[in-house]
Coordinates of C-alpha atoms and ligand atoms in Angstrom, one line a residue:
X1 CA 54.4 296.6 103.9
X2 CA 53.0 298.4 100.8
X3 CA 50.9 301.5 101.4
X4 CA 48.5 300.0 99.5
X5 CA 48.1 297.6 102.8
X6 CA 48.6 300.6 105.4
X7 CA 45.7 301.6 104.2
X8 CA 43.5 298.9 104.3
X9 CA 44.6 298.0 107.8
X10 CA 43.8 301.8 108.8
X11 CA 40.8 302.1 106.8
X12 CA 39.5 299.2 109.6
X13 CA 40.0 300.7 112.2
X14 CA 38.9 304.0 110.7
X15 CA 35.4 302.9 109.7
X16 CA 35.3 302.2 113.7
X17 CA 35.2 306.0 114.2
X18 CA 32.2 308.1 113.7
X19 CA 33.0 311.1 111.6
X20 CA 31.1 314.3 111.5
X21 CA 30.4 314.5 107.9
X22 CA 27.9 311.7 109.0
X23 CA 25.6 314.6 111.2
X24 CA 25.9 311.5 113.8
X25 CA 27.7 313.8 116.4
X26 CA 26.0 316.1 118.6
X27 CA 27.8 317.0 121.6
X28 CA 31.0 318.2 119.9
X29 CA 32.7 321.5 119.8
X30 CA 34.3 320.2 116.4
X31 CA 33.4 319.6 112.7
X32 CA 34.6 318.8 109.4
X33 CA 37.5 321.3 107.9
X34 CA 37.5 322.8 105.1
X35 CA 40.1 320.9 103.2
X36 CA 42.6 323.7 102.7
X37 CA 43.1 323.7 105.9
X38 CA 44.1 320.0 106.0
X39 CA 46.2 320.9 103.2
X40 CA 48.2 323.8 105.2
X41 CA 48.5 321.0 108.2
X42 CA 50.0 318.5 106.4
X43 CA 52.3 320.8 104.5
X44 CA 53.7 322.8 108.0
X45 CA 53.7 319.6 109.8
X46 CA 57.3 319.6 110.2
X47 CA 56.9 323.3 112.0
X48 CA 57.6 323.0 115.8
X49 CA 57.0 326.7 117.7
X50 CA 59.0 324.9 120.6
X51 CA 61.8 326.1 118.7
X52 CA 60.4 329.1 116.6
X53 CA 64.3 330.4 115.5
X54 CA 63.7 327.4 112.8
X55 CA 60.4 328.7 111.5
X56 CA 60.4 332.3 110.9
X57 CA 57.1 331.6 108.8
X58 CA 55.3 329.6 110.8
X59 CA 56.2 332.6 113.7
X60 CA 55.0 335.1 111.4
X61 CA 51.8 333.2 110.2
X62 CA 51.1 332.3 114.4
X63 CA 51.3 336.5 114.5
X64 CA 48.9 336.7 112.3
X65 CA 46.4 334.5 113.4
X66 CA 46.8 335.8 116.9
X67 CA 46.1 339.3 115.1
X68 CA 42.5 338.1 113.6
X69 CA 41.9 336.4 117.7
X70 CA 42.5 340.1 118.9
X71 CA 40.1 341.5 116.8
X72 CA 37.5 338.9 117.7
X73 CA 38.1 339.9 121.2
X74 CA 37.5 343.6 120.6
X75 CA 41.3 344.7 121.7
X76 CA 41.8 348.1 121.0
X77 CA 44.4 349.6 119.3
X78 CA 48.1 348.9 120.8
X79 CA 50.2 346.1 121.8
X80 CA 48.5 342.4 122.8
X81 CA 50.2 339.4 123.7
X82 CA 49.1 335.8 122.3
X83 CA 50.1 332.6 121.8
X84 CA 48.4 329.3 119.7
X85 CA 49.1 326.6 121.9
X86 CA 47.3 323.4 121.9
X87 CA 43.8 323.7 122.5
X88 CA 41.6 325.8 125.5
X89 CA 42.8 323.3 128.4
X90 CA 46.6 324.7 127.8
X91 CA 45.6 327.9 127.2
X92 CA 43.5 327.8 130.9
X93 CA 46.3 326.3 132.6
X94 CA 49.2 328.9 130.8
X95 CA 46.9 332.0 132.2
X96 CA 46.3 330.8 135.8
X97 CA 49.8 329.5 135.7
X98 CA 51.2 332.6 134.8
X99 CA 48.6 334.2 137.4
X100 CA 50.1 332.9 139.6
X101 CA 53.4 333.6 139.0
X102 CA 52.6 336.9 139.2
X103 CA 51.5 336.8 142.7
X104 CA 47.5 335.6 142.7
X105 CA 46.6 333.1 144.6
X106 CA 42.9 331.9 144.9
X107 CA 40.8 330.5 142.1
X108 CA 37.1 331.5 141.7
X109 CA 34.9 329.8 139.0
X110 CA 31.6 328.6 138.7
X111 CA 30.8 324.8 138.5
X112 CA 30.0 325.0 134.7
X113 CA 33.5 326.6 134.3
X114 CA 35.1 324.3 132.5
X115 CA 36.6 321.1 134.0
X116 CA 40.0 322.5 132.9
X117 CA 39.9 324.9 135.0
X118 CA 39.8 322.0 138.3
X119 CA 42.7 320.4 136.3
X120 CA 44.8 323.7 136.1
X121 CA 43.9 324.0 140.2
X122 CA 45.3 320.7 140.8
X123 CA 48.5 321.4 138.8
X124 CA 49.5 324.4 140.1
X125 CA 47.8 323.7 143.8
X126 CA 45.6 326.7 143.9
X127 CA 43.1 326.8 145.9
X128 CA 39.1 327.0 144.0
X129 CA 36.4 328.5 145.5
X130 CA 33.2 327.8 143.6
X131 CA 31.1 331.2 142.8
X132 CA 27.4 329.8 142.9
X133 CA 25.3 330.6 139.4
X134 CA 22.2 331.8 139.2
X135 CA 20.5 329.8 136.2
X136 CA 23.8 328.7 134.8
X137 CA 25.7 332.0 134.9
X138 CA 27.9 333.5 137.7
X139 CA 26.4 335.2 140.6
X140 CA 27.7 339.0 141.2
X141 CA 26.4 338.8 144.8
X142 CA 28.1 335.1 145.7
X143 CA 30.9 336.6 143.7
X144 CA 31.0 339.7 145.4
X145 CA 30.8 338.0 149.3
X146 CA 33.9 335.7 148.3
X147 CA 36.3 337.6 146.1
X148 CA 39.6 338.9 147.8
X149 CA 42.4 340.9 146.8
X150 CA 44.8 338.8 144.9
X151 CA 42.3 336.6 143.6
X152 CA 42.0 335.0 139.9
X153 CA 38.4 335.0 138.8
X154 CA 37.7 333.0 135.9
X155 CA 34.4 333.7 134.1
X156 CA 32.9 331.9 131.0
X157 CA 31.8 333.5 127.5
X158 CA 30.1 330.4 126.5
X159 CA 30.0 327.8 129.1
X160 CA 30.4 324.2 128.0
X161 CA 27.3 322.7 129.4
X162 CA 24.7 325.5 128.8
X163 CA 26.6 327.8 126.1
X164 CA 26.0 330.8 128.7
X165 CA 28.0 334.2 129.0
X166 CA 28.8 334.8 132.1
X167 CA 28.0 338.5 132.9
X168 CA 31.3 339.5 132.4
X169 CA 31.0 343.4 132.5
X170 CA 29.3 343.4 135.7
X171 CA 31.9 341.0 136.8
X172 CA 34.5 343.3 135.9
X173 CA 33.1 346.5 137.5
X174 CA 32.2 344.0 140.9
X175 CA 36.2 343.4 140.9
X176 CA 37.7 346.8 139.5
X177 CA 38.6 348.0 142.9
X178 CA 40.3 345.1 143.5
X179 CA 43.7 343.4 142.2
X180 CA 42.2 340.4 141.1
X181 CA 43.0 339.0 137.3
X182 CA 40.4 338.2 135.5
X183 CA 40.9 335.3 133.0
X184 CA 37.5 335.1 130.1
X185 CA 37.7 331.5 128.8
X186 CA 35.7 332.1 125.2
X187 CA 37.6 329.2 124.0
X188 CA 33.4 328.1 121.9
X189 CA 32.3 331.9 122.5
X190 CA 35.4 334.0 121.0
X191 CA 34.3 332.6 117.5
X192 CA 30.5 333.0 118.2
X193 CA 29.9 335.9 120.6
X194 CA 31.0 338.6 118.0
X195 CA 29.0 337.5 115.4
X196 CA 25.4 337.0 117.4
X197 CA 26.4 340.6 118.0
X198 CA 26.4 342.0 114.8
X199 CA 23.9 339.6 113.6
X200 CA 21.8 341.3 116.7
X201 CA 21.1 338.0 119.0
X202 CA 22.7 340.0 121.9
X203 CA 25.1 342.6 122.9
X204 CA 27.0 341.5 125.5
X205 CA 31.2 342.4 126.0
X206 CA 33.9 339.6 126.8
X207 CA 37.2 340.8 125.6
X208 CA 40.0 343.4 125.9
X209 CA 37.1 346.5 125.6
X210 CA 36.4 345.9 129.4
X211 CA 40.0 346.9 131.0
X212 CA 39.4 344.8 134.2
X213 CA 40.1 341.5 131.5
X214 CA 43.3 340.1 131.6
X215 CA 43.4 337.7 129.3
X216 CA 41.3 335.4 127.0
X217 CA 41.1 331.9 125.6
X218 CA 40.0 331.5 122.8
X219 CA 40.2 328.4 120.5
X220 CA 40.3 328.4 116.5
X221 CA 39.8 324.7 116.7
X222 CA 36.5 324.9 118.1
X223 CA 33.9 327.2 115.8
X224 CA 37.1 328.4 114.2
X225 CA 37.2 325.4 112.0
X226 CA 40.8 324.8 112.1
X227 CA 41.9 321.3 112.9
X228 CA 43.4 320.2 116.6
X229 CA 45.6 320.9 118.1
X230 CA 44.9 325.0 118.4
X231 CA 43.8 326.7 121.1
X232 CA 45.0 330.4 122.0
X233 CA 45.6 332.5 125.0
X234 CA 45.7 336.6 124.7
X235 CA 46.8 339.0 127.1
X236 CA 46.8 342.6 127.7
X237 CA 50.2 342.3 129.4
X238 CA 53.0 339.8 128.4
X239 CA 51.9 337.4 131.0
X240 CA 54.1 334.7 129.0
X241 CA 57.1 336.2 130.4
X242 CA 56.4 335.1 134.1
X243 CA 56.3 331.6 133.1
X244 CA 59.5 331.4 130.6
X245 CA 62.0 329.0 131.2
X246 CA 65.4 329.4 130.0
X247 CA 66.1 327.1 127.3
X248 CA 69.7 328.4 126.2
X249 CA 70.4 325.7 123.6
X250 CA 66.9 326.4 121.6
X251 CA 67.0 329.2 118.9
X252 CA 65.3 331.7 120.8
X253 CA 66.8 330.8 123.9
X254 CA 63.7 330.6 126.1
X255 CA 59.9 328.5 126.5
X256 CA 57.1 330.2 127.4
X257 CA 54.3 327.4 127.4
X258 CA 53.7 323.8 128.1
X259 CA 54.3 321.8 125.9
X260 CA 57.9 321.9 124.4
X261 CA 58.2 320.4 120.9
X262 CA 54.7 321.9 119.7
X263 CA 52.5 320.5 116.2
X264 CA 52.2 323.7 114.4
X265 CA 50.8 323.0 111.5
X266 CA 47.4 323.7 112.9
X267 CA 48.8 327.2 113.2
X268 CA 49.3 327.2 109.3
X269 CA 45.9 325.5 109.2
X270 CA 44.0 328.0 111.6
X271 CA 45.1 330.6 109.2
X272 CA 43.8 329.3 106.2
X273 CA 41.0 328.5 107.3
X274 CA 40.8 332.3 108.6
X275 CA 41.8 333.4 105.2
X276 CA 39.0 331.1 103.8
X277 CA 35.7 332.2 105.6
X278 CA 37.0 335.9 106.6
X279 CA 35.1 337.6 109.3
X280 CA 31.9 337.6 106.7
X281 CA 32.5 333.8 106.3
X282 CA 32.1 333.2 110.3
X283 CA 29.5 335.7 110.4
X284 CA 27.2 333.3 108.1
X285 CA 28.5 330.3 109.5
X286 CA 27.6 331.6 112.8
X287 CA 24.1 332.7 111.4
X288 CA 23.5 329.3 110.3
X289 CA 24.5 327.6 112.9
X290 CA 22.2 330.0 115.0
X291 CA 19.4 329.3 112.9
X292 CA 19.4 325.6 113.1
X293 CA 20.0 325.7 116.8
X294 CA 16.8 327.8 117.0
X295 CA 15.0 325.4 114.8
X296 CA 15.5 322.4 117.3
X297 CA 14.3 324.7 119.9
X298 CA 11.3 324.6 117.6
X299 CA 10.9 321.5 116.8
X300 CA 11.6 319.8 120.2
X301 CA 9.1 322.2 121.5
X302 CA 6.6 321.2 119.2
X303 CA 7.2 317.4 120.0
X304 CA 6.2 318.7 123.6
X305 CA 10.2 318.5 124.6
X306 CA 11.3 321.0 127.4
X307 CA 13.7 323.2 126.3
X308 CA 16.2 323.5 129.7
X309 CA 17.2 327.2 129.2
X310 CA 16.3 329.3 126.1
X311 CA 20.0 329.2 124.1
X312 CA 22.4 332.3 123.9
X313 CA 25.0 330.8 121.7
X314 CA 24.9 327.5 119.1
X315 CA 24.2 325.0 122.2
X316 CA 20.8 323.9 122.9
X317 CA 19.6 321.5 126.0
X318 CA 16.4 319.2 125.8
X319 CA 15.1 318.5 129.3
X320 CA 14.9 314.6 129.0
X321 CA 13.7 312.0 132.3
X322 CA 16.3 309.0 132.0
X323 CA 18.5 310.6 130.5
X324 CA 21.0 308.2 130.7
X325 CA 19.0 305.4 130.0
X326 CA 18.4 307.2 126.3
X327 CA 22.0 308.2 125.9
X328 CA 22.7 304.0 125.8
X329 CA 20.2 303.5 123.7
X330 CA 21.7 306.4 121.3
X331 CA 24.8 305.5 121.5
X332 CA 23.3 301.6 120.5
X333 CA 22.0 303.5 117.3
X334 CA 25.7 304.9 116.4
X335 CA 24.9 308.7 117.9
X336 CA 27.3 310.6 119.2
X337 CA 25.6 312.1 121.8
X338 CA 26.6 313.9 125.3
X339 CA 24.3 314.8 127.7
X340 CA 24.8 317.1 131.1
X341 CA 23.6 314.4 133.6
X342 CA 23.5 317.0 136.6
X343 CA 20.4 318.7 134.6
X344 CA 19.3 316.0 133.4
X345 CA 19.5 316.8 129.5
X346 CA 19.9 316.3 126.4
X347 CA 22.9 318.7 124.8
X348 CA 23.5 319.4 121.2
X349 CA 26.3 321.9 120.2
X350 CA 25.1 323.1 116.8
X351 CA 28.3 323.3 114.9
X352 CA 27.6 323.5 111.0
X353 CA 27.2 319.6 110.4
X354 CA 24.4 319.5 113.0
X355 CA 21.9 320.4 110.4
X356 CA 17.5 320.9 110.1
X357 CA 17.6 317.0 108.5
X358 CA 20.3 316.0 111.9
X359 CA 17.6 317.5 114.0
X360 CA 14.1 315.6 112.2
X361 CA 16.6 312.0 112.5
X362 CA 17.3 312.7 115.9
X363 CA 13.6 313.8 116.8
X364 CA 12.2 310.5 115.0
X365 CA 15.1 308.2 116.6
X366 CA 13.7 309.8 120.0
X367 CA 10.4 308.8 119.4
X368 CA 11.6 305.2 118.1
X369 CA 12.9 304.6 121.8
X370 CA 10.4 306.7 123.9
X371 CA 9.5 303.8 125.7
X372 CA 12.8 303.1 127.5
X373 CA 12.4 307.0 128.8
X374 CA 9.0 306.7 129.6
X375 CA 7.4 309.4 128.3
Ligands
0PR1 N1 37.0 326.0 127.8 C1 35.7 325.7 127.3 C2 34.6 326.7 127.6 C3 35.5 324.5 126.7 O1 34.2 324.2 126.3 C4 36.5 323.6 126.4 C5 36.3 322.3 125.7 C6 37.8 323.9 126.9 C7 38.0 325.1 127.6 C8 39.0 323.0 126.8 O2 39.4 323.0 125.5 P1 40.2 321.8 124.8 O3 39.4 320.6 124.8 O4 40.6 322.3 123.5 O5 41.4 321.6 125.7 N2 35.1 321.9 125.4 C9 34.6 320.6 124.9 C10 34.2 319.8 126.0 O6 34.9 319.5 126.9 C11 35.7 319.9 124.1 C12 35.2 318.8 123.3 C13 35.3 318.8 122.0 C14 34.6 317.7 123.9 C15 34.9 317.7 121.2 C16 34.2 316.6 123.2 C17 34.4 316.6 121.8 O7 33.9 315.5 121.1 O8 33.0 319.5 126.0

């Protein structure tokens, strides 16, 4: 066939999609890329890090982004430990797996920990024991009455549902008697959190500045606007090494992760687009993205909307009856919508194409279908 063709047959199936320039999706922890980004992706797509001896560069650029990660996280001076794997669900399951080669046995989470986390359990055949929240973040005292020695405790720096921190310092001084490893997944929050601190919407800690943290996930291809596949794990030791397989006829001679022939391109695409907003770029996309997520809490407030828990990061949840009768009837109108059905709401992540004119659509398509929610 001539590409002329291709493309006609993919542009069908294409036009099927919805695609965030459109400000039709809500619920997403994604966007639209700047297109140099695209540009590095397509040009390193031959790179596989399953077999880094080939790519020198592509080992050296995966260095550097892992060097700009460590900063986000606060690391001090001295040596790290990171990896870009594939997005935050391998990065989960690479930490707990390497947990528990190293001897831990128990998993403690909360039920807004992500559902990665129950995959990763399942996989490795962990046991989980659920740390109860109190609204939406961990619970030091539930934490403290179940926690033992040898125990992984995985806390959240932006929760998926809610976009909550998990009180990770107290966590860390509830465990520091203990030997327990404590895993942060900031896979939305590692792009976020640092910049709503300097911006001065909070001042929490979530990385390598609180000892007690083991290691992080954090994901450039959330609100680091690099395309999928990258997601990154750091550690303060090389917990990598407990899960390396020998792989004698590979150029380096071992595999420390779990995929084996890994896209890398979206390493040479996280990095430009790390070169391309710099931390001052995030730190006004983060503003904005801020802003407009405390506009909606505006706006649906004004519209008499309950706003389910005032927003710490980018994410902000409408209390709505029915909700899933009004996600069909969004999803009818060519929304993109998610909703967390156990609280009953409405949940927009404000990533930057979730804009002031997204919300006022959104707010007079609610209105258009108010009847089938009965308000
Ligand atoms: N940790 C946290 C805190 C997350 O929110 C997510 C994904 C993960 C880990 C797993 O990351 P990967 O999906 O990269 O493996 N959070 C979003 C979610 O599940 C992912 C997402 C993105 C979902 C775009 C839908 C979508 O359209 O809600």
């Amino acid at each position: 066939m001539d590409e002329e063709r291709i493309k006609k047959i993919l542009d069908r199936y294409y036009r099927r999609d919805l695609h965030y320039e459109d400000g039709r999706i809500l619920g997403s922890m994604y966007t639209k890329v700047p297109d140099i980004a695209l540009e590095a992706f397509l040009r390193f797509h031959q790179a596989n890090l399953g077999n880094p001896g080939l790519y020198p560069g592509t080992r050296e650029l995966e260095r550097r982004v892992v060097k700009f990660l460590l900063r986000l996280v606060s690391a001090p001076k001295g040596r790290f430990y990171g990896h870009v794997l594939s997005g935050g669900t391998e990065a989960n399951i690479v930490a707990l797996w390497a947990a528990r080669e190293m001897g831990y046995r128990r998993v403690l989470a909360t039920k807004d920990a992500h559902f990665s986390i129950r995959k990763t359990v399942n996989i490795l055949n962990m046991p989980l024991v659920t740390v109860k929240m109190n609204r939406g973040k961990m619970s030091l005292g539930d934490l403290e009455r179940k926690m033992k020695d040898k125990d992984v405790v995985v806390a959240t720096a932006g929760t998926t549902p809610l976009g909550l921190i998990d009180p990770i310092e107290e966590i860390a001084r509830v465990i520091s008697s203990m030997d327990i490893f404590l895993h942060v997944d900031a896979a939305f929050g590692g792009f976020v959190i640092p910049f709503l601190r300097e911006l001065g919407y909070l001042n929490q800690r979530f990385g390598f500045d609180i000892k007690e943290v083991k290691s992080v996930t954090i994901d450039p291809h959330k609100m680091g606007m690099a395309p999928y596949p990258a997601g990154a794990l750091l550690s303060r030791e090389n917990i990598f090494q407990s899960i390396s397989i020998d792989a004698p006829y590979l150029s380096t001679g071992k595999n420390y992760s779990i995929l084996g022939t890994r896209q890398s391109g979206s390493v040479a695409a996280s990095y430009a687009s790390i070169l391309y907003f710099g931390w001052s770029g995030y730190r006004e996309l983060v503003k904005r993205c801020m802003e407009n997520t405390l506009y909606g809490m505006k706006r649906f407030s004004e519209e008499d909307f309950e706003i389910f828990v005032k927003p710490e990061m980018n994410i902000l949840n409408i209390k709505i009856p029915n909700i899933l009768r009004v996600k069909r009837e969004l999803v009818k109108r060519g929304w993109g919508i998610s909703i967390n059905p156990s609280y009953s709401t409405l949940r927009i992540v404000f990533m930057p194409h979730v804009t002031t004119v997204v919300v006022e659509k959104l707010l007079k398509e609610l209105k258009n279908i108010e009847k089938s929610y009965g308000r």
